[in-house]
PDB file of C-alpha atoms in Angstrom:
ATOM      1  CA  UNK A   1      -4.690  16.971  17.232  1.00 41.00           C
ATOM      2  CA  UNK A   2      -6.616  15.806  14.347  1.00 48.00           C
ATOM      3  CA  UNK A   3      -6.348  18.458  11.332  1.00 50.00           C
ATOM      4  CA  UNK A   4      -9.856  19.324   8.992  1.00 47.00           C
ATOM      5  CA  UNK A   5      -8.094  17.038   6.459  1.00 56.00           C
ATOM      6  CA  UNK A   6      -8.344  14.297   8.403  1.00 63.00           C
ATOM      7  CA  UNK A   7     -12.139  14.482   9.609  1.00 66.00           C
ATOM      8  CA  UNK A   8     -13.042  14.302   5.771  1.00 78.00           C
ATOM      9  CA  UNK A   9     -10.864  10.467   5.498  1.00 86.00           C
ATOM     10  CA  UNK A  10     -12.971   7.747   6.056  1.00 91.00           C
ATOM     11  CA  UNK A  11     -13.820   4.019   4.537  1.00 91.00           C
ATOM     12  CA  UNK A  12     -15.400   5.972   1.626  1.00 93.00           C
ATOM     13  CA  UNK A  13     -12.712   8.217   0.405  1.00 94.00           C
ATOM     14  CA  UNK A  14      -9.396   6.882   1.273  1.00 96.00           C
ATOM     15  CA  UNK A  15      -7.638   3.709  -0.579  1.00 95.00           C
ATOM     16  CA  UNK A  16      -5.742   1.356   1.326  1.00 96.00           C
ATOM     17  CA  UNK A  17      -2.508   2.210  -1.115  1.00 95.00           C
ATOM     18  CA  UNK A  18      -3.244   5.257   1.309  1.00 96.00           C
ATOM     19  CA  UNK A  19      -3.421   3.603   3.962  1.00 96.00           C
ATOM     20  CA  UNK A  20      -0.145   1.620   3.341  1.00 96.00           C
ATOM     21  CA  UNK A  21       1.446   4.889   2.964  1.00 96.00           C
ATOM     22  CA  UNK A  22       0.681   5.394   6.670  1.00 96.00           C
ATOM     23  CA  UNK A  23       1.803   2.578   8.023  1.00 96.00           C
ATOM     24  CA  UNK A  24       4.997   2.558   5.699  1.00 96.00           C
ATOM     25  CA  UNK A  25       5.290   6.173   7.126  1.00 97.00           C
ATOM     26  CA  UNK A  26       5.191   5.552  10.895  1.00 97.00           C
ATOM     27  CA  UNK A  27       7.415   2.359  10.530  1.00 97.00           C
ATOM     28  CA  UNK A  28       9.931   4.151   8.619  1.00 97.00           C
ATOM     29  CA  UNK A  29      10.091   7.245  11.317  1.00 98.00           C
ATOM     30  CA  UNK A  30      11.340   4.579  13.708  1.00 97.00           C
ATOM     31  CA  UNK A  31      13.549   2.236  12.479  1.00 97.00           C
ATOM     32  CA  UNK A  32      10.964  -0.420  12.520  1.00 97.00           C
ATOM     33  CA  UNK A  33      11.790  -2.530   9.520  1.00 96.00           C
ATOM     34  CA  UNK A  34      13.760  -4.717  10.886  1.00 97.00           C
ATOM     35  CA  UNK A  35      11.313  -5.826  13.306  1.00 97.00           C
ATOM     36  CA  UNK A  36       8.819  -5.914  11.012  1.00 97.00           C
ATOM     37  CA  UNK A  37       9.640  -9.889   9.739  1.00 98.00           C
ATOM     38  CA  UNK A  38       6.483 -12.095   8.207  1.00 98.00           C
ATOM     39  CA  UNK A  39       6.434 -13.746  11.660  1.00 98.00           C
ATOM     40  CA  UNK A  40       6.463 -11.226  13.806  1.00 98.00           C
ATOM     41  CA  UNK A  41       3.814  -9.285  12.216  1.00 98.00           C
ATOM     42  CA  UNK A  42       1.766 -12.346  11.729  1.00 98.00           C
ATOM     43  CA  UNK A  43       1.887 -12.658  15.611  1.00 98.00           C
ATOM     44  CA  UNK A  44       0.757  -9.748  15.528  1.00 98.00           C
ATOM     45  CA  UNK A  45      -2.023  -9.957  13.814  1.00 98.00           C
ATOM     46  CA  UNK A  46      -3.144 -12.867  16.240  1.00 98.00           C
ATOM     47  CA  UNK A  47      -2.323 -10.895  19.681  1.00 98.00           C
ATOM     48  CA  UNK A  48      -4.378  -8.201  18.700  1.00 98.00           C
ATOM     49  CA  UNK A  49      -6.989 -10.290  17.437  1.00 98.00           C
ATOM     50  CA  UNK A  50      -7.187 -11.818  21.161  1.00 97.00           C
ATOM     51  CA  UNK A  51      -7.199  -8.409  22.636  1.00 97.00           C
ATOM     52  CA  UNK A  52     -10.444  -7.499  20.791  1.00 95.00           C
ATOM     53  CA  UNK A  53     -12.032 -11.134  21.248  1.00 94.00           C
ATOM     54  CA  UNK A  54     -11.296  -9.994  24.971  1.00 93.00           C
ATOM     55  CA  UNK A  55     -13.725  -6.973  24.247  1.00 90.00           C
ATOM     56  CA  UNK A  56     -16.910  -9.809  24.187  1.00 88.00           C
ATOM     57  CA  UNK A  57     -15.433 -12.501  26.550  1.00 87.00           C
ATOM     58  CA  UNK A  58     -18.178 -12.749  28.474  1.00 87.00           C
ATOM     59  CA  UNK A  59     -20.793 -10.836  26.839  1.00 86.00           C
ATOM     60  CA  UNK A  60     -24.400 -12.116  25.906  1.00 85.00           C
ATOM     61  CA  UNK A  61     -24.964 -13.437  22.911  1.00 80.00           C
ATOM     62  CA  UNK A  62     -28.902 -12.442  23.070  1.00 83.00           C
ATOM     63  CA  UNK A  63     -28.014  -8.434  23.812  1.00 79.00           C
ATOM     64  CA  UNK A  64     -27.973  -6.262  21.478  1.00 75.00           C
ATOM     65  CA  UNK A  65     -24.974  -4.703  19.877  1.00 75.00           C
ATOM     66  CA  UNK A  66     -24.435  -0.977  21.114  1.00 78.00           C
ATOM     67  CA  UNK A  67     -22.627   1.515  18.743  1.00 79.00           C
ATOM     68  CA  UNK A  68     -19.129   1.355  18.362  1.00 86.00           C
ATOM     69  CA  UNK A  69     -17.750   4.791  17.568  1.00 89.00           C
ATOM     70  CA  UNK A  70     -14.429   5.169  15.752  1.00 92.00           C
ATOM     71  CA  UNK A  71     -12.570   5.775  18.996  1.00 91.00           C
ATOM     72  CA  UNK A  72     -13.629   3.471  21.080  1.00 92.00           C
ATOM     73  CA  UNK A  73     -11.716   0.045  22.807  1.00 92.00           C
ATOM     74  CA  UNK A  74     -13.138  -1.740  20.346  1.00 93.00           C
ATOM     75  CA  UNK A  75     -12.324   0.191  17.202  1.00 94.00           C
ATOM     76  CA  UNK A  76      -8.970   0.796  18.603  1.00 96.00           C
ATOM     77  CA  UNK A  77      -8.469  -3.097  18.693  1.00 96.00           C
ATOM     78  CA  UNK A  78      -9.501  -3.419  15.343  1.00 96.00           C
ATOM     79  CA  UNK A  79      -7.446  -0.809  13.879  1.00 97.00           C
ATOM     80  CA  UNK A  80      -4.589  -2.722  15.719  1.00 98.00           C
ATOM     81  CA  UNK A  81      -5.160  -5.705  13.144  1.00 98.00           C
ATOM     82  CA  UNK A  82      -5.737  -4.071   9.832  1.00 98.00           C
ATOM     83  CA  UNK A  83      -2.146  -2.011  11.014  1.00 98.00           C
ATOM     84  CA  UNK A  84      -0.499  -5.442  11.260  1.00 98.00           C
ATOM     85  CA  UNK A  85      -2.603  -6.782   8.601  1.00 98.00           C
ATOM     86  CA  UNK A  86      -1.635  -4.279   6.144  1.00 97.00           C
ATOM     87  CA  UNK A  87       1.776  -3.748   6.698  1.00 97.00           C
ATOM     88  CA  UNK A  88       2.609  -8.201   6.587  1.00 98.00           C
ATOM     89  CA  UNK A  89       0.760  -7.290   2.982  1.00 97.00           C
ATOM     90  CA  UNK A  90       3.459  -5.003   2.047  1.00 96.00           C
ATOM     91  CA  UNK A  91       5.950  -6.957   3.585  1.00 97.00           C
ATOM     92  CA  UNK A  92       4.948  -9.806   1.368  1.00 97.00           C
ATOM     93  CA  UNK A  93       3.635  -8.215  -1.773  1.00 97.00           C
ATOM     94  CA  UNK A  94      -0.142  -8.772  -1.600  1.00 97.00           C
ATOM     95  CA  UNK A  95      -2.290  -6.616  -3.157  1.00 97.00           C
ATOM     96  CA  UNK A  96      -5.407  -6.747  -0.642  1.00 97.00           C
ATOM     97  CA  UNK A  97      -7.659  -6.085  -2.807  1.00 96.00           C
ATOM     98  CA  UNK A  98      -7.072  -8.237  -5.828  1.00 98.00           C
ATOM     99  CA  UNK A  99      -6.656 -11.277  -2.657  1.00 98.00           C
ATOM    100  CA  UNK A 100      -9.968 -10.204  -0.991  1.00 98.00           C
ATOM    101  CA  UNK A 101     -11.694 -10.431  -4.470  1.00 98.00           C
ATOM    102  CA  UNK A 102      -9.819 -13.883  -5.128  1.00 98.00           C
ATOM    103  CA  UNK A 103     -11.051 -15.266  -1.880  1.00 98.00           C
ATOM    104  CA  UNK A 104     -14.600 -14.137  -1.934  1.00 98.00           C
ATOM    105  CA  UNK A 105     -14.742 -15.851  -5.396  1.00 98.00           C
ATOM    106  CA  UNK A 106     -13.765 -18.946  -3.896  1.00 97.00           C
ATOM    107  CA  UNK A 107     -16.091 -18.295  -1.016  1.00 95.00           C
ATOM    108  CA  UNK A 108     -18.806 -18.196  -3.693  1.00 95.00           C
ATOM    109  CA  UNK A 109     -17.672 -21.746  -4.690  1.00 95.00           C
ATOM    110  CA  UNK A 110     -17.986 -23.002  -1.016  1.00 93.00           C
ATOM    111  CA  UNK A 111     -20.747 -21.688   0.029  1.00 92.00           C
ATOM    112  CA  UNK A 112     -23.409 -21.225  -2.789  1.00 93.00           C
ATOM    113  CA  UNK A 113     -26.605 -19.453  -2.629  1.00 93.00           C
ATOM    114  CA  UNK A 114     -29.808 -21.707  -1.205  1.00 90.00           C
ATOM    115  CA  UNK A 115     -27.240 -24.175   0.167  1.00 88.00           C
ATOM    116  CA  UNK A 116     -27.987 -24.416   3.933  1.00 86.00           C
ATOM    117  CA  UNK A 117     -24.506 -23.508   5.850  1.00 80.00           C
ATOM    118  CA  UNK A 118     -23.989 -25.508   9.140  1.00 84.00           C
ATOM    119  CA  UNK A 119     -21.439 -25.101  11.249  1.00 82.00           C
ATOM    120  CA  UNK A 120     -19.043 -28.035  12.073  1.00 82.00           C
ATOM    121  CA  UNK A 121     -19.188 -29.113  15.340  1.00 71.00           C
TER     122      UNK A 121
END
């Protein structure tokens, strides 16, 4: 049963060293380490990611997007991947934010402003 304390975390307040906690937490409580090998977790990361593309299989690409609330199939899917995806960071030293930051700057580089992006293909 969710506590008061935990209706007030969201995006906005809580950091993902916080978040890391959590998942170092939960792993910890059951013996998961050893299971938890770059591999494995990068796996992973790519099931899950197939079990939410499995959420718009076959879905319209002209309808509209309904809400997603936080505890819906969807969201649950997602939080799936950022779980993996956060604890192969920790696993592997990567500070998330400082490699999110990196990226985008080289995203920047790719894909300038006023530069027409087409798809490959």
């Amino acid at each position: 049963m969710p506590s008061d304390q935990d209706e007030n975390r969201s995006d906005a307040t809580v950091t993902i060293a916080q978040l890391k906690a959590v998942m170092n937490e939960f792993v910890q409580e059951r013996s998961w380490e050893k299971f938890h090998l770059p591999k494995n977790l990068a796996m992973s990361i790519a099931i899950e990611s197939a079990e939410l593309m499995e959420h718009f299989q076959w879905t319209n690409p002209e309808q509209p997007l309904r809400p997603i609330g936080d505890d819906s199939p969807v969201a649950q899917e997602l939080a799936d991947v950022f779980a993996y995806t956060l604890r192969l960071a920790q696993v592997l030293g990567v500070d998330l934010s400082q490699a999110l930051e990196r990226k985008m700057e080289l995203n920047r580089i790719k894909y300038p402003i006023g530069v027409e992006f087409v798809p490959k293909g």
